[in-house]
Amino acid sequence: MSVIVKDFERPPASQISKLAGAGVSTIHECLGSQNANLMRHDIKPLSEGMSLVGPAVTVDCSPGDNLTIHIAVAFAKPGDVLVVNGHGIPAGMWGSQMAFQAVHRGIKGIIVDGAVRDSKDLRRMKFPTFAKMISSQGTVKKSVGSVNVAIQCGGVVVKPGDVVVGDDDGVVVVPRHDLQGLPALVRKREKKEAENRKLYAKGVTSMELNHYDDYLKDKKVRVVRDARDL
Amino acid sequence: MSVIVKDFERPPASQISKLAGAGVSTIHECLGSQNANLMRHDIKPLSEGMSLVGPAVTVDCSPGDNLTIHIAVAFAKPGDVLVVNGHGIPAGMWGSQMAFQAVHRGIKGIIVDGAVRDSKDLRRMKFPTFAKMISSQGTVKKSVGSVNVAIQCGGVVVKPGDVVVGDDDGVVVVPRHDLQGLPALVRKREKKEAENRKLYAKGVTSMELNHYDDYLKDKKVRVVRDARDL
Amino acid sequence: MSVIVKDFERPPASQISKLAGAGVSTIHECLGSQNANLMRHDIKPLSEGMSLVGPAVTVDCSPGDNLTIHIAVAFAKPGDVLVVNGHGIPAGMWGSQMAFQAVHRGIKGIIVDGAVRDSKDLRRMKFPTFAKMISSQGTVKKSVGSVNVAIQCGGVVVKPGDVVVGDDDGVVVVPRHDLQGLPALVRKREKKEAENRKLYAKGVTSMELNHYDDYLKDKKVRVVRDARDL
Amino acid sequence: MSVIVKDFERPPASQISKLAGAGVSTIHECLGSQNANLMRHDIKPLSEGMSLVGPAVTVDCSPGDNLTIHIAVAFAKPGDVLVVNGHGIPAGMWGSQMAFQAVHRGIKGIIVDGAVRDSKDLRRMKFPTFAKMISSQGTVKKSVGSVNVAIQCGGVVVKPGDVVVGDDDGVVVVPRHDLQGLPALVRKREKKEAENRKLYAKGVTSMELNHYDDYLKDKKVRVVRDARDL
Amino acid sequence: MSVIVKDFERPPASQISKLAGAGVSTIHECLGSQNANLMRHDIKPLSEGMSLVGPAVTVDCSPGDNLTIHIAVAFAKPGDVLVVNGHGIPAGMWGSQMAFQAVHRGIKGIIVDGAVRDSKDLRRMKFPTFAKMISSQGTVKKSVGSVNVAIQCGGVVVKPGDVVVGDDDGVVVVPRHDLQGLPALVRKREKKEAENRKLYAKGVTSMELNHYDDYLKDKKVRVVRDARDL
Amino acid sequence: MSVIVKDFERPPASQISKLAGAGVSTIHECLGSQNANLMRHDIKPLSEGMSLVGPAVTVDCSPGDNLTIHIAVAFAKPGDVLVVNGHGIPAGMWGSQMAFQAVHRGIKGIIVDGAVRDSKDLRRMKFPTFAKMISSQGTVKKSVGSVNVAIQCGGVVVKPGDVVVGDDDGVVVVPRHDLQGLPALVRKREKKEAENRKLYAKGVTSMELNHYDDYLKDKKVRVVRDARDL
């Protein structure tokens, strides 16, 4: 059965804004590298440099039918990101007309497990668009799917109000209950990386820094000084 | 964060048993052809003729790590089916040793969005196994994922206690709330199909039966009697 | 625009029947290994041992819509093979109900660049079915495509009345104008292969038989008697 | 058998030029979203912003052999676009030397269902190149295929003189008989979209504009005001 | 440059025969689950139950050209297995004529990273054949590649004299220097698995056996008794 | 068994520098179009225009584990290129921290048969990075693989000290023994191409230049002056 949920409680904007500068790979690490949170690598930005962050409005379409996105746009609020299960097939679920409408409604971007079209216009508008592919293939408007229920997108479960973050590395989903503690973990990791870079600049290797040479003492590892000694 | 839910309320066995004879394609149609319910076509049985039906015990593993399946097996009950998100990569998450254990615990089958191995033994045991691929690649046992939460498998969301049905056509997921009305719809459809077959045997075409020739009267359709008239 | 061509001139049955025993790979070779004639390798039989030969009734469907196949079945004649462009996506364009109807109308088989379903029944019926995949995904009946025009299927152009031949190796398309000379070429090749097998059984190598050792005299080829001499 | 057709009647240049500004997705819609006209989404421009429009000179090569393209270039006329079936494999069928020659002969671009190479030079020359992939793999010049017959490219049938249009969204094929009426349909659709954008800018939703909320009154759709009411 | 090495030292037949009963997954584990030893999962047997073991005669072909296999067959010795880099494309590198010849020369099987054809005959002959796909596509005999040098096949490096083992799970490559110790490791593992099965039959879980419940005490793991307590 | 080879003899820098300006496709041709030398087309630069040339330091990782790259970085010398077998799965084996370290150690670039992450930073740093995909997925540091042995990467065998050359067309591997003669062949080919371009600019076709019209006299080729004569 189709279920259309018009509204849900968004996480506080203050929590979302704290994630704005953080990279997807950093957030993924800080969430414990849980793959339940990371979309498949083939969900990627339409242009290099596109990024987005915001609470997910989830949309489950029938294959080749984008009616449900039209419905979701009408219920979305400023700051939201549309997260669409387009069932991974090359039907162009989103284009410049819908993006124009979305911009006027304050929607911050869209993620489609499937295709988008009017790619030239979407790039010119710089509307943050993450998708599996570009395809002109037309869609119909016949079957209502679901809005704001738990959906699959890019190989992960997304719930309404989960915060999605996208950049050149792809898309990570931050579950609502992990949101509060995350910014501190991100800052800690970024600080650690900055410190390591200073050491690397002085010629320290990551092998020394992390004592990875201990692994070379394992009996199952044969260490040879030169290829001629093999 | 990892979440391990040890137990949940199974749907009544009487409801599950009523689905035993029904085909996956028939059930999918009776659920309204919702693609939110049908796993990707690449999740297929290890041998022709394998089938399963039962409540899902859901398992979300780290990529290349099958520790969480061992945990889920210990908490599963007779009649359950394991539904595993193996993140679609060729790591062999399940083999004959685990299947042997599962049989002894009354588990009815397994579905893996990923790989299984020991395929010869699994086929000989006739343990209902649905997977994306066969791969010998070994796994580690290092990271705990989640058990009995909403997961992604084969491109759909599966919740603990949803009933999964698999046969040669693939796997369909019956949400708990759709379970009660489903057997009646299945019987109705099967009856209709039997009646149609009688008509087809008499030479009636499905075009006549369904008045599809009305479509040929559309102005956008050019009907030509013979290729030489083109 | 959609074009429905109800009838066309079939090649003589006597010419078609002469191809019945010949293998797809042999026919492909006798056609000069023209890749314009050989469908992509992923169009394969539903069961090992399925085979078909007959004039093509061509069908171009809208993606996810099998209405046009219903129309084509009504116009097909005994001995015909349905050749369907299903646009390569996992929508189940053909199932047991349609196959039942087709059998009663004398249709000899179907080739789908896309998916079929009710695979268990199709296998039990032994209805020759060649497809890219099995998928339960439902289809709609909304848009009329074309029947008996030049279509794409499996990466090749198929015209109504071309003879399609399928076996465990895949599907080859014999253009009408190549039909007459083909059986003689097939017999010649089969005879040659039988002679060669007699020589192989006596210990002759194909290298000797075809003087491939001449290639080893090329200056760009370095021949080494033993790996220790490298 | 190979068939080389040296010449054919091009559609009037005036008709072709009227399509120059129109987008691929718009043309696809105006052709009735027939998928028989739209190439697979993996046939894409070598650089963002590349576009082409012109009558197709069709080329069917043997796999890994680009001899037939050399032949076609010699027979092509200024304004033509080469449309090549390279059988989808990673052999580099086209490179900068051939593009240099093509530019000097007034050829407007090339579409390859297969690979091209010398991508850096092709991009620098801004020669409109649409292909499935980039691959250095060398080709031979041994087997003549066909020129200017019906071919398969990108999953569709292309005939000599069909007009191909390519942009960032991919490639659409306009059959000769659809050419005359098309520009008017395109202008009508563009006008309609401009009007809609004005309404969207005023805050109207596409749901209101198209009365999609009628779908929400369907008994099979459950509408919930807030996620907490589920 | 092409290099043809006619001969090399095979490992002792006594060592090879000791691997005959062992499964590919077991051997892979006993080699330390090194992925450098395991071919990609898409290299699979032509029929269920096919298996092979023997020293590799390595063959590197030009794409679409099987001349080098003819050369290798002439130099192979009874007991050898042909391991062919066919560059992963759908050209039918091996068929029934060559298999007939191979059987008469005592060759034990073939592994092709690419396609084979005459699949019906190969299955009837029960000639152990492992390949990526079946394709009728013809090959040429124009370019000499290399025989008995280090090659790539199925994503791993294979050297002449490495022992290849194939079964329903795929293909594993045993480097010559790992051969001697391997049978003892295999027997040890098989014994351990037999013991574990006895425990499983008594109702012991693998979680208990391996103390995996220790993982549940980790602070990052939330354990919940029942889904209603979430 | 894991093997770590700390050092090997690099080819003379003077030989490597002579390849700096040459394109990958040109080098591939000059090596005789041997496909044993050309990586799969899906190993591509992270940004258009990235290029690299240098002796390979080879790295074979466990799937999802990048520990061995850390080890290899410590043993690499200025001018080297890291060539990593990441087993083709979407685990992010390399990122900005490691690239920062590599730059400081004079490493000239990296090639990964697998994924990289921190793509935005890698692009900003302009560190020459060739990979199959971008993926944030985290890796572990548990298992030592091998360094500076023969590995598989992108479907070819790479040995330490082979020279790898990458540009927009992909990556070619120059075996050590082919290095000396190569620059002369490259210059010869480039000179020939420059001469041909002069002829093309005068209106000569490549068909005339290479006498390809001879092929049109073949009896199996039907030449037709105009499509209306078919």
Tab-separated table of N, CA and C in Angstrom, chain B residues 24-26 28-29 33 35 38-39 41-42 48-49 51 167-170 189 192-194 196-198 200-207 210 212-213 215-216 219-228 230, chain C residues 1-9 46-48 67 70-75 90 96-98 100-101 104-105 116-120 123 132-139 141-145 148-149 160:
chain	number	residue	atom	x	y	z
B	24	VAL	N	6.154	-16.247	-6.424
B	24	VAL	CA	6.643	-14.906	-6.116
B	24	VAL	C	6.013	-13.864	-7.035
B	25	SER	N	5.882	-14.197	-8.338
B	25	SER	CA	5.311	-13.218	-9.263
B	25	SER	C	3.849	-12.957	-8.949
B	26	THR	N	3.129	-14.005	-8.571
B	26	THR	CA	1.721	-13.834	-8.203
B	26	THR	C	1.585	-12.950	-6.964
B	28	HIS	N	3.699	-10.752	-5.828
B	28	HIS	CA	4.102	-9.385	-6.207
B	28	HIS	C	2.937	-8.660	-6.882
B	29	GLU	N	2.233	-9.327	-7.777
B	29	GLU	CA	1.065	-8.715	-8.434
B	29	GLU	C	-0.016	-8.397	-7.404
B	33	SER	N	1.975	-4.819	-7.345
B	33	SER	CA	3.204	-4.615	-8.131
B	33	SER	C	4.068	-3.502	-7.567
B	35	ASN	N	7.147	-1.977	-6.281
B	35	ASN	CA	8.552	-2.384	-6.371
B	35	ASN	C	9.284	-2.233	-5.067
B	38	LEU	N	9.815	-5.938	-4.031
B	38	LEU	CA	10.452	-6.974	-4.854
B	38	LEU	C	11.965	-6.787	-4.874
B	39	MET	N	12.705	-7.829	-4.500
B	39	MET	CA	14.171	-7.698	-4.523
B	39	MET	C	14.671	-7.631	-5.968
B	41	HIS	N	16.488	-8.452	-9.396
B	41	HIS	CA	16.436	-9.760	-10.045
B	41	HIS	C	17.719	-10.557	-9.881
B	42	ASP	N	18.791	-9.929	-9.448
B	42	ASP	CA	20.035	-10.699	-9.335
B	42	ASP	C	20.157	-11.458	-8.013
B	48	GLU	N	17.835	-24.394	-9.328
B	48	GLU	CA	16.453	-24.304	-9.800
B	48	GLU	C	15.558	-25.111	-8.876
B	49	GLY	N	14.417	-24.563	-8.533
B	49	GLY	CA	13.452	-25.281	-7.715
B	49	GLY	C	13.535	-24.975	-6.235
B	51	SER	N	12.952	-23.043	-2.910
B	51	SER	CA	11.948	-22.054	-2.517
B	51	SER	C	11.964	-21.926	-1.005
B	167	ASP	N	11.355	-18.022	-4.810
B	167	ASP	CA	11.286	-19.182	-5.709
B	167	ASP	C	12.152	-18.885	-6.932
B	168	ASP	N	11.967	-19.623	-8.021
B	168	ASP	CA	12.829	-19.447	-9.195
B	168	ASP	C	12.761	-18.036	-9.781
B	169	ASP	N	11.706	-17.294	-9.490
B	169	ASP	CA	11.576	-15.930	-10.018
B	169	ASP	C	12.296	-14.886	-9.172
B	170	GLY	N	12.713	-15.249	-7.956
B	170	GLY	CA	13.390	-14.297	-7.086
B	170	GLY	C	12.761	-14.241	-5.719
B	189	ARG	N	-6.613	-14.499	-7.941
B	189	ARG	CA	-5.824	-14.340	-9.161
B	189	ARG	C	-5.562	-15.693	-9.838
B	192	LYS	N	-8.671	-16.768	-11.649
B	192	LYS	CA	-8.836	-15.991	-12.876
B	192	LYS	C	-7.906	-16.523	-13.978
B	193	GLU	N	-6.687	-16.811	-13.619
B	193	GLU	CA	-5.733	-17.299	-14.610
B	193	GLU	C	-6.136	-18.669	-15.156
B	194	ALA	N	-6.670	-19.500	-14.284
B	194	ALA	CA	-7.119	-20.827	-14.735
B	194	ALA	C	-8.270	-20.678	-15.739
B	196	ASN	N	-8.816	-18.069	-17.673
B	196	ASN	CA	-8.267	-17.535	-18.917
B	196	ASN	C	-7.607	-18.626	-19.753
B	197	ARG	N	-6.905	-19.513	-19.080
B	197	ARG	CA	-6.230	-20.580	-19.828
B	197	ARG	C	-7.241	-21.434	-20.588
B	198	LYS	N	-8.415	-21.646	-19.976
B	198	LYS	CA	-9.460	-22.398	-20.685
B	198	LYS	C	-9.863	-21.674	-21.971
B	200	TYR	N	-7.998	-19.471	-23.639
B	200	TYR	CA	-6.866	-19.507	-24.578
B	200	TYR	C	-6.836	-20.852	-25.314
B	201	ALA	N	-7.158	-21.930	-24.562
B	201	ALA	CA	-7.139	-23.268	-25.165
B	201	ALA	C	-8.183	-23.389	-26.266
B	202	LYS	N	-9.206	-22.574	-26.158
B	202	LYS	CA	-10.253	-22.568	-27.195
B	202	LYS	C	-9.903	-21.637	-28.350
B	203	GLY	N	-8.764	-20.965	-28.270
B	203	GLY	CA	-8.350	-20.117	-29.375
B	203	GLY	C	-8.601	-18.633	-29.169
B	204	VAL	N	-9.160	-18.265	-28.029
B	204	VAL	CA	-9.343	-16.838	-27.733
B	204	VAL	C	-7.968	-16.210	-27.509
B	205	THR	N	-7.776	-14.984	-27.993
B	205	THR	CA	-6.510	-14.292	-27.730
B	205	THR	C	-6.669	-13.352	-26.538
B	206	SER	N	-5.552	-13.051	-25.896
B	206	SER	CA	-5.615	-12.095	-24.785
B	206	SER	C	-5.993	-10.715	-25.314
B	207	MET	N	-5.733	-10.440	-26.586
B	207	MET	CA	-6.141	-9.153	-27.156
B	207	MET	C	-7.661	-9.052	-27.170
B	210	ASN	N	-9.146	-8.894	-23.493
B	210	ASN	CA	-8.951	-7.639	-22.765
B	210	ASN	C	-9.245	-6.400	-23.611
B	212	TYR	N	-7.773	-5.219	-26.127
B	212	TYR	CA	-6.589	-4.410	-26.435
B	212	TYR	C	-6.651	-3.859	-27.862
B	213	ASP	N	-7.525	-4.412	-28.721
B	213	ASP	CA	-7.600	-3.872	-30.078
B	213	ASP	C	-8.149	-2.445	-30.087
B	215	TYR	N	-6.836	-0.123	-28.544
B	215	TYR	CA	-5.644	0.717	-28.649
B	215	TYR	C	-5.255	0.969	-30.108
B	216	LEU	N	-5.609	0.026	-30.979
B	216	LEU	CA	-5.200	0.165	-32.383
B	216	LEU	C	-5.987	1.252	-33.100
B	219	LYS	N	-5.172	7.449	-32.928
B	219	LYS	CA	-4.669	8.144	-34.107
B	219	LYS	C	-3.141	8.072	-34.245
B	220	LYS	N	-2.464	7.909	-33.109
B	220	LYS	CA	-1.001	7.865	-33.163
B	220	LYS	C	-0.472	6.496	-33.578
B	221	VAL	N	-1.393	5.549	-33.765
B	221	VAL	CA	-0.983	4.200	-34.161
B	221	VAL	C	-1.354	3.982	-35.631
B	222	ARG	N	-0.343	3.641	-36.420
B	222	ARG	CA	-0.604	3.368	-37.836
B	222	ARG	C	-0.691	1.849	-38.009
B	223	VAL	N	-1.855	1.370	-38.466
B	223	VAL	CA	-2.030	-0.068	-38.661
B	223	VAL	C	-1.949	-0.376	-40.154
B	224	VAL	N	-1.098	-1.332	-40.496
B	224	VAL	CA	-0.844	-1.667	-41.892
B	224	VAL	C	-1.147	-3.156	-42.067
B	225	ARG	N	-1.859	-3.505	-43.131
B	225	ARG	CA	-2.260	-4.891	-43.281
B	225	ARG	C	-1.090	-5.806	-43.623
B	226	ASP	N	-0.178	-5.287	-44.421
B	226	ASP	CA	0.917	-6.141	-44.873
B	226	ASP	C	2.176	-5.293	-45.039
B	227	ALA	N	3.335	-5.902	-44.771
B	227	ALA	CA	4.597	-5.158	-44.848
B	227	ALA	C	4.791	-4.510	-46.216
B	228	ARG	N	4.206	-5.141	-47.252
B	228	ARG	CA	4.358	-4.559	-48.595
B	228	ARG	C	3.584	-3.256	-48.757
B	230	LEU	N	3.687	-0.845	-46.575
B	230	LEU	CA	4.363	0.230	-45.810
B	230	LEU	C	4.793	1.365	-46.730
C	1	MET	N	6.220	7.426	-34.002
C	1	MET	CA	4.862	6.887	-34.193
C	1	MET	C	4.879	5.363	-34.133
C	2	SER	N	3.834	4.828	-33.564
C	2	SER	CA	3.684	3.374	-33.526
C	2	SER	C	3.226	2.875	-34.889
C	3	VAL	N	3.766	1.738	-35.292
C	3	VAL	CA	3.348	1.111	-36.543
C	3	VAL	C	3.065	-0.364	-36.259
C	4	ILE	N	1.861	-0.799	-36.581
C	4	ILE	CA	1.495	-2.204	-36.406
C	4	ILE	C	1.312	-2.812	-37.793
C	5	VAL	N	2.209	-3.712	-38.155
C	5	VAL	CA	2.084	-4.408	-39.434
C	5	VAL	C	1.548	-5.800	-39.142
C	6	LYS	N	0.350	-6.078	-39.667
C	6	LYS	CA	-0.318	-7.322	-39.284
C	6	LYS	C	0.298	-8.555	-39.938
C	7	ASP	N	0.769	-8.394	-41.162
C	7	ASP	CA	1.235	-9.582	-41.884
C	7	ASP	C	2.461	-9.249	-42.739
C	8	PHE	N	3.193	-10.287	-43.096
C	8	PHE	CA	4.343	-10.133	-43.995
C	8	PHE	C	4.594	-11.499	-44.611
C	9	GLU	N	5.381	-11.497	-45.669
C	9	GLU	CA	5.638	-12.769	-46.340
C	9	GLU	C	6.705	-13.568	-45.601
C	46	LEU	N	16.375	-20.091	-21.159
C	46	LEU	CA	15.923	-20.199	-19.767
C	46	LEU	C	16.370	-21.526	-19.165
C	47	SER	N	16.458	-22.551	-19.987
C	47	SER	CA	16.949	-23.866	-19.541
C	47	SER	C	17.966	-24.373	-20.558
C	48	GLU	N	18.946	-25.119	-20.068
C	48	GLU	CA	19.890	-25.758	-20.984
C	48	GLU	C	19.134	-26.673	-21.933
C	67	LEU	N	2.006	-4.504	-23.471
C	67	LEU	CA	0.795	-4.496	-24.299
C	67	LEU	C	1.074	-4.946	-25.727
C	70	HIS	N	0.982	-8.656	-26.502
C	70	HIS	CA	-0.371	-9.206	-26.623
C	70	HIS	C	-0.905	-9.003	-28.045
C	71	ILE	N	-0.623	-7.828	-28.597
C	71	ILE	CA	-1.078	-7.537	-29.965
C	71	ILE	C	-0.373	-8.446	-30.966
C	72	ALA	N	0.946	-8.597	-30.780
C	72	ALA	CA	1.729	-9.396	-31.731
C	72	ALA	C	1.300	-10.861	-31.709
C	73	VAL	N	0.987	-11.371	-30.529
C	73	VAL	CA	0.568	-12.775	-30.419
C	73	VAL	C	-0.676	-13.028	-31.286
C	74	ALA	N	-1.560	-12.044	-31.290
C	74	ALA	CA	-2.810	-12.222	-32.036
C	74	ALA	C	-2.586	-12.260	-33.550
C	75	PHE	N	-1.505	-11.628	-34.003
C	75	PHE	CA	-1.234	-11.587	-35.443
C	75	PHE	C	-0.205	-12.635	-35.888
C	90	PRO	N	14.776	-4.821	-16.072
C	90	PRO	CA	14.172	-5.972	-15.398
C	90	PRO	C	12.656	-5.867	-15.186
C	96	SER	N	3.840	-17.269	-17.850
C	96	SER	CA	3.246	-18.555	-18.201
C	96	SER	C	1.876	-18.401	-18.872
C	97	GLN	N	1.114	-17.391	-18.497
C	97	GLN	CA	-0.200	-17.206	-19.130
C	97	GLN	C	-0.034	-16.923	-20.626
C	98	MET	N	0.877	-16.042	-20.942
C	98	MET	CA	1.105	-15.704	-22.341
C	98	MET	C	1.706	-16.894	-23.095
C	100	PHE	N	1.189	-19.999	-22.444
C	100	PHE	CA	0.099	-20.964	-22.657
C	100	PHE	C	-0.672	-20.599	-23.930
C	101	GLN	N	-1.000	-19.325	-24.032
C	101	GLN	CA	-1.692	-18.826	-25.219
C	101	GLN	C	-0.866	-19.046	-26.482
C	104	HIS	N	-0.840	-22.568	-27.797
C	104	HIS	CA	-2.088	-22.904	-28.476
C	104	HIS	C	-2.208	-22.263	-29.849
C	105	ARG	N	-1.397	-21.271	-30.103
C	105	ARG	CA	-1.427	-20.614	-31.412
C	105	ARG	C	-0.267	-21.070	-32.294
C	116	VAL	N	11.801	-12.096	-18.270
C	116	VAL	CA	10.573	-12.917	-18.248
C	116	VAL	C	10.317	-13.347	-16.805
C	117	ARG	N	9.117	-13.851	-16.539
C	117	ARG	CA	8.812	-14.353	-15.193
C	117	ARG	C	8.007	-15.642	-15.276
C	118	ASP	N	7.578	-16.154	-14.128
C	118	ASP	CA	6.960	-17.492	-14.058
C	118	ASP	C	7.946	-18.512	-14.636
C	119	SER	N	9.206	-18.370	-14.267
C	119	SER	CA	10.253	-19.177	-14.894
C	119	SER	C	10.060	-20.666	-14.640
C	120	LYS	N	9.552	-20.999	-13.474
C	120	LYS	CA	9.347	-22.410	-13.152
C	120	LYS	C	8.346	-23.033	-14.134
C	123	ARG	N	9.752	-23.278	-17.713
C	123	ARG	CA	10.662	-24.424	-17.837
C	123	ARG	C	9.872	-25.741	-17.894
C	132	LYS	N	17.254	-11.951	-21.262
C	132	LYS	CA	18.431	-11.408	-20.582
C	132	LYS	C	18.398	-11.749	-19.101
C	133	MET	N	17.194	-11.829	-18.534
C	133	MET	CA	17.101	-12.094	-17.098
C	133	MET	C	15.700	-12.570	-16.725
C	134	ILE	N	15.593	-13.049	-15.490
C	134	ILE	CA	14.312	-13.422	-14.902
C	134	ILE	C	13.968	-12.343	-13.894
C	135	SER	N	12.748	-11.818	-13.948
C	135	SER	CA	12.327	-10.827	-12.956
C	135	SER	C	10.821	-10.856	-12.809
C	136	SER	N	10.367	-10.886	-11.578
C	136	SER	CA	8.925	-10.872	-11.290
C	136	SER	C	8.279	-9.521	-11.567
C	137	GLN	N	9.073	-8.502	-11.757
C	137	GLN	CA	8.518	-7.139	-11.811
C	137	GLN	C	7.373	-7.022	-12.809
C	138	GLY	N	6.249	-6.502	-12.335
C	138	GLY	CA	5.052	-6.380	-13.149
C	138	GLY	C	5.189	-5.350	-14.258
C	139	THR	N	4.340	-5.477	-15.273
C	139	THR	CA	4.313	-4.515	-16.374
C	139	THR	C	2.921	-3.892	-16.457
C	141	LYS	N	-0.072	-2.068	-19.216
C	141	LYS	CA	-0.582	-2.225	-20.578
C	141	LYS	C	-1.195	-0.888	-20.982
C	142	LYS	N	-0.328	0.070	-21.314
C	142	LYS	CA	-0.786	1.434	-21.565
C	142	LYS	C	-0.392	1.949	-22.945
C	143	SER	N	0.824	1.648	-23.390
C	143	SER	CA	1.342	2.281	-24.607
C	143	SER	C	1.583	1.245	-25.693
C	144	VAL	N	1.076	1.542	-26.875
C	144	VAL	CA	1.318	0.676	-28.018
C	144	VAL	C	2.676	1.018	-28.618
C	145	GLY	N	3.511	0.025	-28.839
C	145	GLY	CA	4.780	0.207	-29.547
C	145	GLY	C	4.593	-0.167	-31.004
C	148	ASN	N	6.352	-5.800	-36.181
C	148	ASN	CA	6.799	-6.139	-37.541
C	148	ASN	C	7.414	-4.975	-38.317
C	149	VAL	N	8.207	-4.181	-37.593
C	149	VAL	CA	9.106	-3.217	-38.228
C	149	VAL	C	10.527	-3.634	-37.830
C	160	PRO	N	11.151	-8.241	-39.679
C	160	PRO	CA	10.152	-9.311	-39.747
C	160	PRO	C	10.498	-10.264	-40.881
